[in-house]
Amino acid sequence: MRGNIILRVASKLLIPCILLFALYVQFHGDFGPGGGFQAGVIFGSAFILYALIVNIESARRAVPAVVSRVALALGLLLYAGVGVAGMFLGGRYLNYSVLAEVPTTGQHLGITLIELGVGITVAAAMITVFYVFAGEER
Amino acid sequence: MAVIGVALVRLRDLFGVVMLSGLFTLTAASLYVVMDAVDVAFTEAAVGAGIATVLMLETLALTTGREKVTRRRSLAPFLMVVVTGAVLIYGTLDMPRYGDPGAPIHQHVAPRYIEESGREVGVPNIVTSVLASYRGYDTLGEVTVIFTATAGVLALIGRSRRTRRRKGSQTTGGDQDAR
């Protein structure tokens, strides 16, 4: 699809918007619909679109497979780590109220962090699975 | 949705099947919007209609675009489907009406979540507060499932190019053996 100029130009316009929308969904999930899962999928889909339109090699240069695999584990570790941090601060596992002075602030911080972890893992999972499928040649 | 379902079964061209299944999930997503479950609809549209379709197309590119037609017609699968469908429909007969405030699911912990989440968690979207705070363990489990699934995909077909090339140079058969 290297020669298709309409697709290339349109996706060039779209991809920044998709990434921005993913970040909006990620951090606005407390107030509207959305959250880590949806944001991760949208974020990953931007890279998949890039890989489909341009080519898989440039996408691999932008996000190497190693990065997406490390991010896959990192998101889960962030989630679990927030729970452990709560334990060290004297609460129960995954109780965010102890993360800050005011319980609701702690809850807010905890939710933002674990949603970020969810988003990282989901986006990395999407990109990794896509790479794996695209890397298999016939 | 029923029409799309029947078309899915009848169609032999797998490219069309993938497109139709994407359409099916998109219809499901709009159904969720009608039922006021925006968060679920969002996920359904993004994952089901978007990513799943792309992955299915990738799989088609790896395999083949035509379904293998078997002429043999057996009664057992048909009977099984009919019985399962009948049991499922029988199960819905006992369900309370949609949106009924007296339904058991609205009597258990839901009122506490709705009344207390503003004070305890302080996040305007109750779905988020339930998902991330009250049900934090479950969400952690979900993320673990995603992680494990991806790790499984990697273990099955995700050997990196480097190892594949190394194997290819070692075996005398070359490319064919490395896969």
PDB file of C-alpha atoms in Angstrom:
ATOM      1  CA  MET A   1       0.000   0.000   0.000  1.00  0.00           C
ATOM      2  CA  ARG A   2       3.047   2.206  -0.327  1.00  0.00           C
ATOM      3  CA  GLY A   3       1.814   4.143  -3.319  1.00  0.00           C
ATOM      4  CA  ASN A   4      -1.654   4.971  -2.107  1.00  0.00           C
ATOM      5  CA  ILE A   5      -1.335   8.668  -1.407  1.00  0.00           C
ATOM      6  CA  ILE A   6      -4.909   9.246  -0.222  1.00  0.00           C
ATOM      7  CA  LEU A   7      -4.637   6.593   2.472  1.00  0.00           C
ATOM      8  CA  ARG A   8      -1.252   7.886   3.549  1.00  0.00           C
ATOM      9  CA  VAL A   9      -2.323  11.511   3.859  1.00  0.00           C
ATOM     10  CA  ALA A  10      -5.613  10.648   5.569  1.00  0.00           C
ATOM     11  CA  SER A  11      -3.929   8.379   8.095  1.00  0.00           C
ATOM     12  CA  LYS A  12      -1.251  10.992   8.733  1.00  0.00           C
ATOM     13  CA  LEU A  13      -4.038  13.364   9.730  1.00  0.00           C
ATOM     14  CA  LEU A  14      -5.892  10.728  11.711  1.00  0.00           C
ATOM     15  CA  ILE A  15      -3.130   9.110  13.765  1.00  0.00           C
ATOM     16  CA  PRO A  16      -2.319  12.130  15.995  1.00  0.00           C
ATOM     17  CA  CYS A  17      -6.047  12.571  16.629  1.00  0.00           C
ATOM     18  CA  ILE A  18      -6.389   8.895  17.542  1.00  0.00           C
ATOM     19  CA  LEU A  19      -3.467   9.086  19.964  1.00  0.00           C
ATOM     20  CA  LEU A  20      -4.841  12.272  21.511  1.00  0.00           C
ATOM     21  CA  PHE A  21      -8.296  10.728  21.824  1.00  0.00           C
ATOM     22  CA  ALA A  22      -6.757   7.675  23.498  1.00  0.00           C
ATOM     23  CA  LEU A  23      -5.063   9.893  26.071  1.00  0.00           C
ATOM     24  CA  TYR A  24      -8.338  11.775  26.604  1.00  0.00           C
ATOM     25  CA  VAL A  25     -10.216   8.509  27.154  1.00  0.00           C
ATOM     26  CA  GLN A  26      -7.441   7.333  29.480  1.00  0.00           C
ATOM     27  CA  PHE A  27      -7.399  10.318  31.794  1.00  0.00           C
ATOM     28  CA  HIS A  28     -11.003  11.398  31.466  1.00  0.00           C
ATOM     29  CA  GLY A  29     -12.305   7.962  32.422  1.00  0.00           C
ATOM     30  CA  ASP A  30     -13.089   9.215  35.919  1.00  0.00           C
ATOM     31  CA  PHE A  31     -15.605  11.689  34.560  1.00  0.00           C
ATOM     32  CA  GLY A  32     -17.051  10.132  31.429  1.00  0.00           C
ATOM     33  CA  PRO A  33     -17.217   6.760  29.780  1.00  0.00           C
ATOM     34  CA  GLY A  34     -13.888   5.156  29.129  1.00  0.00           C
ATOM     35  CA  GLY A  35     -10.844   4.049  31.025  1.00  0.00           C
ATOM     36  CA  GLY A  36      -7.706   2.044  30.680  1.00  0.00           C
ATOM     37  CA  PHE A  37      -9.092  -0.797  28.601  1.00  0.00           C
ATOM     38  CA  GLN A  38     -10.661   1.369  25.932  1.00  0.00           C
ATOM     39  CA  ALA A  39      -7.782   3.841  25.887  1.00  0.00           C
ATOM     40  CA  GLY A  40      -5.269   1.029  25.501  1.00  0.00           C
ATOM     41  CA  VAL A  41      -7.137  -0.410  22.569  1.00  0.00           C
ATOM     42  CA  ILE A  42      -7.426   2.974  20.847  1.00  0.00           C
ATOM     43  CA  PHE A  43      -3.766   3.738  21.485  1.00  0.00           C
ATOM     44  CA  GLY A  44      -2.722   0.385  20.108  1.00  0.00           C
ATOM     45  CA  SER A  45      -4.987   0.756  17.086  1.00  0.00           C
ATOM     46  CA  ALA A  46      -3.197   3.975  16.095  1.00  0.00           C
ATOM     47  CA  PHE A  47       0.053   2.035  15.770  1.00  0.00           C
ATOM     48  CA  ILE A  48      -1.696  -0.796  13.964  1.00  0.00           C
ATOM     49  CA  LEU A  49      -3.137   1.714  11.471  1.00  0.00           C
ATOM     50  CA  TYR A  50       0.339   3.149  10.962  1.00  0.00           C
ATOM     51  CA  ALA A  51       1.764  -0.315  10.373  1.00  0.00           C
ATOM     52  CA  LEU A  52      -1.012  -1.163   7.922  1.00  0.00           C
ATOM     53  CA  ILE A  53      -0.753   2.039   5.892  1.00  0.00           C
ATOM     54  CA  VAL A  54       2.974   2.738   5.856  1.00  0.00           C
ATOM     55  CA  ASN A  55       4.680  -0.573   6.544  1.00  0.00           C
ATOM     56  CA  ILE A  56       5.424  -2.865   9.417  1.00  0.00           C
ATOM     57  CA  GLU A  57       9.133  -2.065   9.458  1.00  0.00           C
ATOM     58  CA  SER A  58       8.609   1.640  10.192  1.00  0.00           C
ATOM     59  CA  ALA A  59       6.161   0.713  12.931  1.00  0.00           C
ATOM     60  CA  ARG A  60       8.753  -1.623  14.392  1.00  0.00           C
ATOM     61  CA  ARG A  61      11.227   1.242  14.340  1.00  0.00           C
ATOM     62  CA  ALA A  62       8.748   3.509  16.160  1.00  0.00           C
ATOM     63  CA  VAL A  63       7.875   0.889  18.779  1.00  0.00           C
ATOM     64  CA  PRO A  64      10.370  -1.982  18.792  1.00  0.00           C
ATOM     65  CA  ALA A  65       8.978  -5.372  19.740  1.00  0.00           C
ATOM     66  CA  VAL A  66      11.134  -5.366  22.864  1.00  0.00           C
ATOM     67  CA  VAL A  67       9.537  -2.126  24.059  1.00  0.00           C
ATOM     68  CA  SER A  68       6.008  -3.432  23.599  1.00  0.00           C
ATOM     69  CA  ARG A  69       6.868  -6.674  25.409  1.00  0.00           C
ATOM     70  CA  VAL A  70       8.453  -4.839  28.325  1.00  0.00           C
ATOM     71  CA  ALA A  71       5.495  -2.442  28.473  1.00  0.00           C
ATOM     72  CA  LEU A  72       3.175  -5.443  28.556  1.00  0.00           C
ATOM     73  CA  ALA A  73       4.678  -6.575  31.844  1.00  0.00           C
ATOM     74  CA  LEU A  74       5.245  -3.030  33.097  1.00  0.00           C
ATOM     75  CA  GLY A  75       1.543  -2.128  33.069  1.00  0.00           C
ATOM     76  CA  LEU A  76       0.608  -5.175  35.097  1.00  0.00           C
ATOM     77  CA  LEU A  77       3.464  -4.492  37.505  1.00  0.00           C
ATOM     78  CA  LEU A  78       2.290  -0.892  37.915  1.00  0.00           C
ATOM     79  CA  TYR A  79      -1.202  -2.121  38.792  1.00  0.00           C
ATOM     80  CA  ALA A  80       0.037  -4.700  41.258  1.00  0.00           C
ATOM     81  CA  GLY A  81       2.649  -2.262  42.556  1.00  0.00           C
ATOM     82  CA  VAL A  82      -0.021   0.297  43.480  1.00  0.00           C
ATOM     83  CA  GLY A  83      -1.662  -2.443  45.539  1.00  0.00           C
ATOM     84  CA  VAL A  84       1.621  -3.286  47.269  1.00  0.00           C
ATOM     85  CA  ALA A  85       2.335   0.417  47.887  1.00  0.00           C
ATOM     86  CA  GLY A  86      -1.021   0.645  49.647  1.00  0.00           C
ATOM     87  CA  MET A  87      -0.006  -2.308  51.796  1.00  0.00           C
ATOM     88  CA  PHE A  88       3.263  -0.638  52.775  1.00  0.00           C
ATOM     89  CA  LEU A  89       1.397   2.526  53.726  1.00  0.00           C
ATOM     90  CA  GLY A  90      -0.711   0.582  56.193  1.00  0.00           C
ATOM     91  CA  GLY A  91      -3.792  -0.302  54.194  1.00  0.00           C
ATOM     92  CA  ARG A  92      -5.041  -3.472  52.611  1.00  0.00           C
ATOM     93  CA  TYR A  93      -3.948  -4.644  49.187  1.00  0.00           C
ATOM     94  CA  LEU A  94      -5.444  -2.364  46.488  1.00  0.00           C
ATOM     95  CA  ASN A  95      -6.913   0.012  49.034  1.00  0.00           C
ATOM     96  CA  TYR A  96      -6.021   3.421  47.614  1.00  0.00           C
ATOM     97  CA  SER A  97      -7.350   5.550  50.474  1.00  0.00           C
ATOM     98  CA  VAL A  98      -4.016   5.419  52.272  1.00  0.00           C
ATOM     99  CA  LEU A  99      -2.028   6.697  49.283  1.00  0.00           C
ATOM    100  CA  ALA A 100      -2.632  10.349  50.183  1.00  0.00           C
ATOM    101  CA  GLU A 101      -3.634  12.480  53.169  1.00  0.00           C
ATOM    102  CA  VAL A 102      -7.257  12.769  52.094  1.00  0.00           C
ATOM    103  CA  PRO A 103      -8.860   9.367  51.339  1.00  0.00           C
ATOM    104  CA  THR A 104     -10.648  10.576  48.211  1.00  0.00           C
ATOM    105  CA  THR A 105      -7.416  12.083  46.854  1.00  0.00           C
ATOM    106  CA  GLY A 106      -5.748   8.749  47.493  1.00  0.00           C
ATOM    107  CA  GLN A 107      -8.557   6.953  45.721  1.00  0.00           C
ATOM    108  CA  HIS A 108      -8.237   9.331  42.794  1.00  0.00           C
ATOM    109  CA  LEU A 109      -4.470   8.835  42.608  1.00  0.00           C
ATOM    110  CA  GLY A 110      -4.797   5.075  42.902  1.00  0.00           C
ATOM    111  CA  ILE A 111      -7.470   4.841  40.219  1.00  0.00           C
ATOM    112  CA  THR A 112      -5.487   7.048  37.842  1.00  0.00           C
ATOM    113  CA  LEU A 113      -2.386   4.929  38.353  1.00  0.00           C
ATOM    114  CA  ILE A 114      -4.045   1.555  37.944  1.00  0.00           C
ATOM    115  CA  GLU A 115      -5.977   2.780  34.896  1.00  0.00           C
ATOM    116  CA  LEU A 116      -2.631   3.858  33.472  1.00  0.00           C
ATOM    117  CA  GLY A 117      -1.305   0.382  34.175  1.00  0.00           C
ATOM    118  CA  VAL A 118      -4.320  -1.186  32.471  1.00  0.00           C
ATOM    119  CA  GLY A 119      -3.904   1.134  29.486  1.00  0.00           C
ATOM    120  CA  ILE A 120      -0.194   0.357  29.095  1.00  0.00           C
ATOM    121  CA  THR A 121      -0.760  -3.385  29.271  1.00  0.00           C
ATOM    122  CA  VAL A 122      -3.697  -3.390  26.859  1.00  0.00           C
ATOM    123  CA  ALA A 123      -1.967  -1.153  24.302  1.00  0.00           C
ATOM    124  CA  ALA A 124       1.203  -3.234  24.508  1.00  0.00           C
ATOM    125  CA  ALA A 125      -0.815  -6.433  24.171  1.00  0.00           C
ATOM    126  CA  MET A 126      -2.535  -5.121  21.019  1.00  0.00           C
ATOM    127  CA  ILE A 127       0.729  -4.024  19.440  1.00  0.00           C
ATOM    128  CA  THR A 128       2.546  -7.230  20.414  1.00  0.00           C
ATOM    129  CA  VAL A 129      -0.160  -9.525  19.062  1.00  0.00           C
ATOM    130  CA  PHE A 130      -0.322  -7.496  15.858  1.00  0.00           C
ATOM    131  CA  TYR A 131       3.450  -7.657  15.393  1.00  0.00           C
ATOM    132  CA  VAL A 132       3.422 -11.391  15.966  1.00  0.00           C
ATOM    133  CA  PHE A 133       0.675 -11.934  13.404  1.00  0.00           C
ATOM    134  CA  ALA A 134       2.194  -9.545  10.892  1.00  0.00           C
ATOM    135  CA  GLY A 135       5.653 -11.036  11.332  1.00  0.00           C
ATOM    136  CA  GLU A 136       4.476 -14.487  10.291  1.00  0.00           C
ATOM    137  CA  GLU A 137       5.016 -14.658   6.585  1.00  0.00           C
ATOM    138  CA  ARG A 138       3.307 -17.171   4.435  1.00  0.00           C
TER     139      ARG A 138
ATOM    140  CA  MET B   1     -28.491  -9.137  14.315  1.00  0.00           C
ATOM    141  CA  ALA B   2     -30.355 -12.355  13.565  1.00  0.00           C
ATOM    142  CA  VAL B   3     -30.129 -11.602   9.840  1.00  0.00           C
ATOM    143  CA  ILE B   4     -26.368 -11.034  10.109  1.00  0.00           C
ATOM    144  CA  GLY B   5     -26.054 -14.267  12.087  1.00  0.00           C
ATOM    145  CA  VAL B   6     -27.800 -16.299   9.405  1.00  0.00           C
ATOM    146  CA  ALA B   7     -25.743 -14.615   6.686  1.00  0.00           C
ATOM    147  CA  LEU B   8     -22.562 -15.470   8.629  1.00  0.00           C
ATOM    148  CA  VAL B   9     -23.450 -19.151   8.589  1.00  0.00           C
ATOM    149  CA  ARG B  10     -24.420 -19.212   4.901  1.00  0.00           C
ATOM    150  CA  LEU B  11     -21.461 -17.248   3.586  1.00  0.00           C
ATOM    151  CA  ARG B  12     -18.486 -19.223   2.218  1.00  0.00           C
ATOM    152  CA  ASP B  13     -16.171 -16.290   1.523  1.00  0.00           C
ATOM    153  CA  LEU B  14     -14.195 -15.803   4.733  1.00  0.00           C
ATOM    154  CA  PHE B  15     -13.352 -12.166   3.942  1.00  0.00           C
ATOM    155  CA  GLY B  16     -17.074 -11.427   3.884  1.00  0.00           C
ATOM    156  CA  VAL B  17     -17.501 -13.397   7.091  1.00  0.00           C
ATOM    157  CA  VAL B  18     -14.917 -11.243   8.864  1.00  0.00           C
ATOM    158  CA  MET B  19     -16.564  -8.057   7.606  1.00  0.00           C
ATOM    159  CA  LEU B  20     -19.991  -9.285   8.686  1.00  0.00           C
ATOM    160  CA  SER B  21     -18.776 -10.275  12.142  1.00  0.00           C
ATOM    161  CA  GLY B  22     -17.372  -6.773  12.521  1.00  0.00           C
ATOM    162  CA  LEU B  23     -20.779  -5.440  11.567  1.00  0.00           C
ATOM    163  CA  PHE B  24     -22.350  -7.827  14.077  1.00  0.00           C
ATOM    164  CA  THR B  25     -20.245  -6.470  16.956  1.00  0.00           C
ATOM    165  CA  LEU B  26     -20.940  -2.913  15.853  1.00  0.00           C
ATOM    166  CA  THR B  27     -24.674  -3.646  16.008  1.00  0.00           C
ATOM    167  CA  ALA B  28     -24.159  -5.155  19.457  1.00  0.00           C
ATOM    168  CA  ALA B  29     -22.311  -2.003  20.499  1.00  0.00           C
ATOM    169  CA  SER B  30     -25.181   0.220  19.400  1.00  0.00           C
ATOM    170  CA  LEU B  31     -27.527  -2.092  21.301  1.00  0.00           C
ATOM    171  CA  TYR B  32     -25.473  -1.460  24.452  1.00  0.00           C
ATOM    172  CA  VAL B  33     -25.743   2.281  23.849  1.00  0.00           C
ATOM    173  CA  VAL B  34     -29.514   1.913  23.651  1.00  0.00           C
ATOM    174  CA  MET B  35     -29.365   0.063  26.983  1.00  0.00           C
ATOM    175  CA  ASP B  36     -27.351   2.957  28.514  1.00  0.00           C
ATOM    176  CA  ALA B  37     -24.185   0.898  28.985  1.00  0.00           C
ATOM    177  CA  VAL B  38     -21.823   3.357  27.308  1.00  0.00           C
ATOM    178  CA  ASP B  39     -18.651   1.928  28.814  1.00  0.00           C
ATOM    179  CA  VAL B  40     -19.432  -1.570  27.562  1.00  0.00           C
ATOM    180  CA  ALA B  41     -20.452  -0.243  24.140  1.00  0.00           C
ATOM    181  CA  PHE B  42     -17.186   1.665  23.902  1.00  0.00           C
ATOM    182  CA  THR B  43     -15.166  -1.469  24.601  1.00  0.00           C
ATOM    183  CA  GLU B  44     -17.257  -3.577  22.248  1.00  0.00           C
ATOM    184  CA  ALA B  45     -16.829  -1.116  19.390  1.00  0.00           C
ATOM    185  CA  ALA B  46     -13.090  -0.697  19.907  1.00  0.00           C
ATOM    186  CA  VAL B  47     -12.147  -4.311  20.601  1.00  0.00           C
ATOM    187  CA  GLY B  48     -14.810  -6.281  18.771  1.00  0.00           C
ATOM    188  CA  ALA B  49     -15.353  -4.198  15.679  1.00  0.00           C
ATOM    189  CA  GLY B  50     -11.876  -2.698  15.418  1.00  0.00           C
ATOM    190  CA  ILE B  51      -9.028  -4.848  16.653  1.00  0.00           C
ATOM    191  CA  ALA B  52     -10.667  -8.261  16.290  1.00  0.00           C
ATOM    192  CA  THR B  53     -11.489  -7.534  12.634  1.00  0.00           C
ATOM    193  CA  VAL B  54      -7.914  -6.498  11.904  1.00  0.00           C
ATOM    194  CA  LEU B  55      -6.539  -9.609  13.609  1.00  0.00           C
ATOM    195  CA  MET B  56      -8.962 -11.857  11.733  1.00  0.00           C
ATOM    196  CA  LEU B  57      -7.872 -10.275   8.439  1.00  0.00           C
ATOM    197  CA  GLU B  58      -4.236 -10.876   9.382  1.00  0.00           C
ATOM    198  CA  THR B  59      -5.091 -14.508  10.058  1.00  0.00           C
ATOM    199  CA  LEU B  60      -6.815 -14.739   6.679  1.00  0.00           C
ATOM    200  CA  ALA B  61      -3.700 -13.385   5.020  1.00  0.00           C
ATOM    201  CA  LEU B  62      -1.735 -16.182   6.702  1.00  0.00           C
ATOM    202  CA  THR B  63      -4.163 -18.964   5.876  1.00  0.00           C
ATOM    203  CA  THR B  64      -6.798 -18.999   3.154  1.00  0.00           C
ATOM    204  CA  GLY B  65      -9.812 -16.984   2.109  1.00  0.00           C
ATOM    205  CA  ARG B  66     -12.196 -19.844   1.408  1.00  0.00           C
ATOM    206  CA  GLU B  67     -14.039 -22.067   3.806  1.00  0.00           C
ATOM    207  CA  LYS B  68     -13.628 -25.796   3.297  1.00  0.00           C
ATOM    208  CA  VAL B  69     -17.047 -27.132   2.402  1.00  0.00           C
ATOM    209  CA  THR B  70     -18.050 -30.405   3.971  1.00  0.00           C
ATOM    210  CA  ARG B  71     -20.964 -32.130   2.298  1.00  0.00           C
ATOM    211  CA  ARG B  72     -21.725 -34.399   5.229  1.00  0.00           C
ATOM    212  CA  ARG B  73     -24.698 -33.209   7.205  1.00  0.00           C
ATOM    213  CA  SER B  74     -25.045 -34.515  10.720  1.00  0.00           C
ATOM    214  CA  LEU B  75     -27.983 -34.118  13.059  1.00  0.00           C
ATOM    215  CA  ALA B  76     -26.094 -34.135  16.362  1.00  0.00           C
ATOM    216  CA  PRO B  77     -24.645 -30.577  16.224  1.00  0.00           C
ATOM    217  CA  PHE B  78     -28.003 -29.203  15.135  1.00  0.00           C
ATOM    218  CA  LEU B  79     -29.751 -30.923  18.041  1.00  0.00           C
ATOM    219  CA  MET B  80     -27.110 -29.667  20.457  1.00  0.00           C
ATOM    220  CA  VAL B  81     -27.560 -26.073  19.277  1.00  0.00           C
ATOM    221  CA  VAL B  82     -31.341 -26.305  19.514  1.00  0.00           C
ATOM    222  CA  VAL B  83     -31.217 -27.792  23.026  1.00  0.00           C
ATOM    223  CA  THR B  84     -28.695 -25.200  24.250  1.00  0.00           C
ATOM    224  CA  GLY B  85     -30.772 -22.393  22.758  1.00  0.00           C
ATOM    225  CA  ALA B  86     -33.932 -23.733  24.365  1.00  0.00           C
ATOM    226  CA  VAL B  87     -32.201 -23.970  27.777  1.00  0.00           C
ATOM    227  CA  LEU B  88     -30.898 -20.401  27.439  1.00  0.00           C
ATOM    228  CA  ILE B  89     -34.341 -19.068  26.505  1.00  0.00           C
ATOM    229  CA  TYR B  90     -35.866 -21.057  29.398  1.00  0.00           C
ATOM    230  CA  GLY B  91     -33.312 -19.385  31.671  1.00  0.00           C
ATOM    231  CA  THR B  92     -34.378 -15.908  30.587  1.00  0.00           C
ATOM    232  CA  LEU B  93     -38.002 -16.633  31.512  1.00  0.00           C
ATOM    233  CA  ASP B  94     -37.119 -16.275  35.209  1.00  0.00           C
ATOM    234  CA  MET B  95     -35.180 -13.046  34.716  1.00  0.00           C
ATOM    235  CA  PRO B  96     -36.732  -9.856  36.056  1.00  0.00           C
ATOM    236  CA  ARG B  97     -37.820  -7.274  33.522  1.00  0.00           C
ATOM    237  CA  TYR B  98     -35.028  -5.053  32.127  1.00  0.00           C
ATOM    238  CA  GLY B  99     -34.557  -2.022  34.357  1.00  0.00           C
ATOM    239  CA  ASP B 100     -36.777  -3.375  37.127  1.00  0.00           C
ATOM    240  CA  PRO B 101     -35.584  -1.682  40.356  1.00  0.00           C
ATOM    241  CA  GLY B 102     -36.724  -4.665  42.428  1.00  0.00           C
ATOM    242  CA  ALA B 103     -34.427  -7.072  40.617  1.00  0.00           C
ATOM    243  CA  PRO B 104     -32.018  -8.994  42.885  1.00  0.00           C
ATOM    244  CA  ILE B 105     -28.970  -7.462  41.208  1.00  0.00           C
ATOM    245  CA  HIS B 106     -30.111  -3.979  42.248  1.00  0.00           C
ATOM    246  CA  GLN B 107     -30.707  -5.047  45.862  1.00  0.00           C
ATOM    247  CA  HIS B 108     -27.338  -6.542  46.797  1.00  0.00           C
ATOM    248  CA  VAL B 109     -24.326  -4.179  46.828  1.00  0.00           C
ATOM    249  CA  ALA B 110     -25.397  -1.809  44.055  1.00  0.00           C
ATOM    250  CA  PRO B 111     -27.286   0.671  46.299  1.00  0.00           C
ATOM    251  CA  ARG B 112     -24.264   0.988  48.575  1.00  0.00           C
ATOM    252  CA  TYR B 113     -21.993   1.666  45.595  1.00  0.00           C
ATOM    253  CA  ILE B 114     -24.354   4.267  44.199  1.00  0.00           C
ATOM    254  CA  GLU B 115     -24.921   6.041  47.504  1.00  0.00           C
ATOM    255  CA  GLU B 116     -21.443   5.874  48.981  1.00  0.00           C
ATOM    256  CA  SER B 117     -19.087   6.045  46.008  1.00  0.00           C
ATOM    257  CA  GLY B 118     -19.319   9.839  45.792  1.00  0.00           C
ATOM    258  CA  ARG B 119     -18.172  10.176  49.396  1.00  0.00           C
ATOM    259  CA  GLU B 120     -15.757   7.247  49.593  1.00  0.00           C
ATOM    260  CA  VAL B 121     -14.083   7.374  46.202  1.00  0.00           C
ATOM    261  CA  GLY B 122     -14.991  10.829  44.927  1.00  0.00           C
ATOM    262  CA  VAL B 123     -14.950   9.933  41.247  1.00  0.00           C
ATOM    263  CA  PRO B 124     -17.948  11.153  39.239  1.00  0.00           C
ATOM    264  CA  ASN B 125     -18.158   8.056  37.021  1.00  0.00           C
ATOM    265  CA  ILE B 126     -19.500   5.255  39.231  1.00  0.00           C
ATOM    266  CA  VAL B 127     -18.531   2.654  36.626  1.00  0.00           C
ATOM    267  CA  THR B 128     -14.907   3.670  37.034  1.00  0.00           C
ATOM    268  CA  SER B 129     -15.085   3.681  40.830  1.00  0.00           C
ATOM    269  CA  VAL B 130     -16.642   0.207  40.903  1.00  0.00           C
ATOM    270  CA  LEU B 131     -14.264  -1.156  38.286  1.00  0.00           C
ATOM    271  CA  ALA B 132     -11.064   0.266  39.667  1.00  0.00           C
ATOM    272  CA  SER B 133     -11.673   0.635  43.381  1.00  0.00           C
ATOM    273  CA  TYR B 134     -14.415  -1.600  44.778  1.00  0.00           C
ATOM    274  CA  ARG B 135     -13.680  -4.355  42.315  1.00  0.00           C
ATOM    275  CA  GLY B 136      -9.956  -3.713  42.031  1.00  0.00           C
ATOM    276  CA  TYR B 137      -9.107  -7.383  42.436  1.00  0.00           C
ATOM    277  CA  ASP B 138     -11.324  -8.384  39.524  1.00  0.00           C
ATOM    278  CA  THR B 139      -9.803  -5.759  37.244  1.00  0.00           C
ATOM    279  CA  LEU B 140      -6.337  -6.880  38.271  1.00  0.00           C
ATOM    280  CA  GLY B 141      -7.408 -10.368  37.287  1.00  0.00           C
ATOM    281  CA  GLU B 142      -8.622  -9.123  33.910  1.00  0.00           C
ATOM    282  CA  VAL B 143      -5.337  -7.385  33.202  1.00  0.00           C
ATOM    283  CA  THR B 144      -3.521 -10.560  34.215  1.00  0.00           C
ATOM    284  CA  VAL B 145      -5.685 -12.504  31.761  1.00  0.00           C
ATOM    285  CA  ILE B 146      -4.720 -10.098  28.947  1.00  0.00           C
ATOM    286  CA  PHE B 147      -1.058 -10.384  29.912  1.00  0.00           C
ATOM    287  CA  THR B 148      -1.227 -14.176  30.045  1.00  0.00           C
ATOM    288  CA  ALA B 149      -3.075 -14.403  26.729  1.00  0.00           C
ATOM    289  CA  THR B 150      -0.491 -12.253  24.984  1.00  0.00           C
ATOM    290  CA  ALA B 151       2.303 -14.259  26.566  1.00  0.00           C
ATOM    291  CA  GLY B 152       0.606 -17.386  25.254  1.00  0.00           C
ATOM    292  CA  VAL B 153       0.420 -15.947  21.726  1.00  0.00           C
ATOM    293  CA  LEU B 154       4.086 -15.023  21.965  1.00  0.00           C
ATOM    294  CA  ALA B 155       5.008 -18.491  23.164  1.00  0.00           C
ATOM    295  CA  LEU B 156       3.058 -20.132  20.338  1.00  0.00           C
ATOM    296  CA  ILE B 157       3.945 -18.065  17.271  1.00  0.00           C
ATOM    297  CA  GLY B 158       6.046 -15.198  18.565  1.00  0.00           C
ATOM    298  CA  ARG B 159       9.562 -16.449  18.138  1.00  0.00           C
ATOM    299  CA  SER B 160      11.622 -13.405  17.334  1.00  0.00           C
ATOM    300  CA  ARG B 161      13.154 -13.027  13.906  1.00  0.00           C
ATOM    301  CA  ARG B 162      16.636 -13.412  15.226  1.00  0.00           C
ATOM    302  CA  THR B 163      16.102 -16.891  16.631  1.00  0.00           C
ATOM    303  CA  ARG B 164      14.187 -17.897  13.524  1.00  0.00           C
ATOM    304  CA  ARG B 165      17.018 -16.807  11.268  1.00  0.00           C
ATOM    305  CA  ARG B 166      19.556 -18.569  13.437  1.00  0.00           C
ATOM    306  CA  LYS B 167      17.543 -21.762  13.308  1.00  0.00           C
ATOM    307  CA  GLY B 168      17.102 -21.351   9.577  1.00  0.00           C
ATOM    308  CA  SER B 169      20.844 -21.188   9.015  1.00  0.00           C
ATOM    309  CA  GLN B 170      21.473 -24.174  11.243  1.00  0.00           C
ATOM    310  CA  THR B 171      18.998 -26.582   9.722  1.00  0.00           C
ATOM    311  CA  THR B 172      19.839 -27.817   6.257  1.00  0.00           C
ATOM    312  CA  GLY B 173      16.226 -27.473   5.112  1.00  0.00           C
ATOM    313  CA  GLY B 174      16.433 -23.729   5.580  1.00  0.00           C
ATOM    314  CA  ASP B 175      13.237 -21.706   5.748  1.00  0.00           C
ATOM    315  CA  GLN B 176      10.745 -24.501   5.734  1.00  0.00           C
ATOM    316  CA  ASP B 177      12.101 -26.115   8.906  1.00  0.00           C
ATOM    317  CA  ALA B 178      12.431 -22.873  10.783  1.00  0.00           C
ATOM    318  CA  ARG B 179       8.697 -22.419  10.735  1.00  0.00           C
TER     319      ARG B 179
END
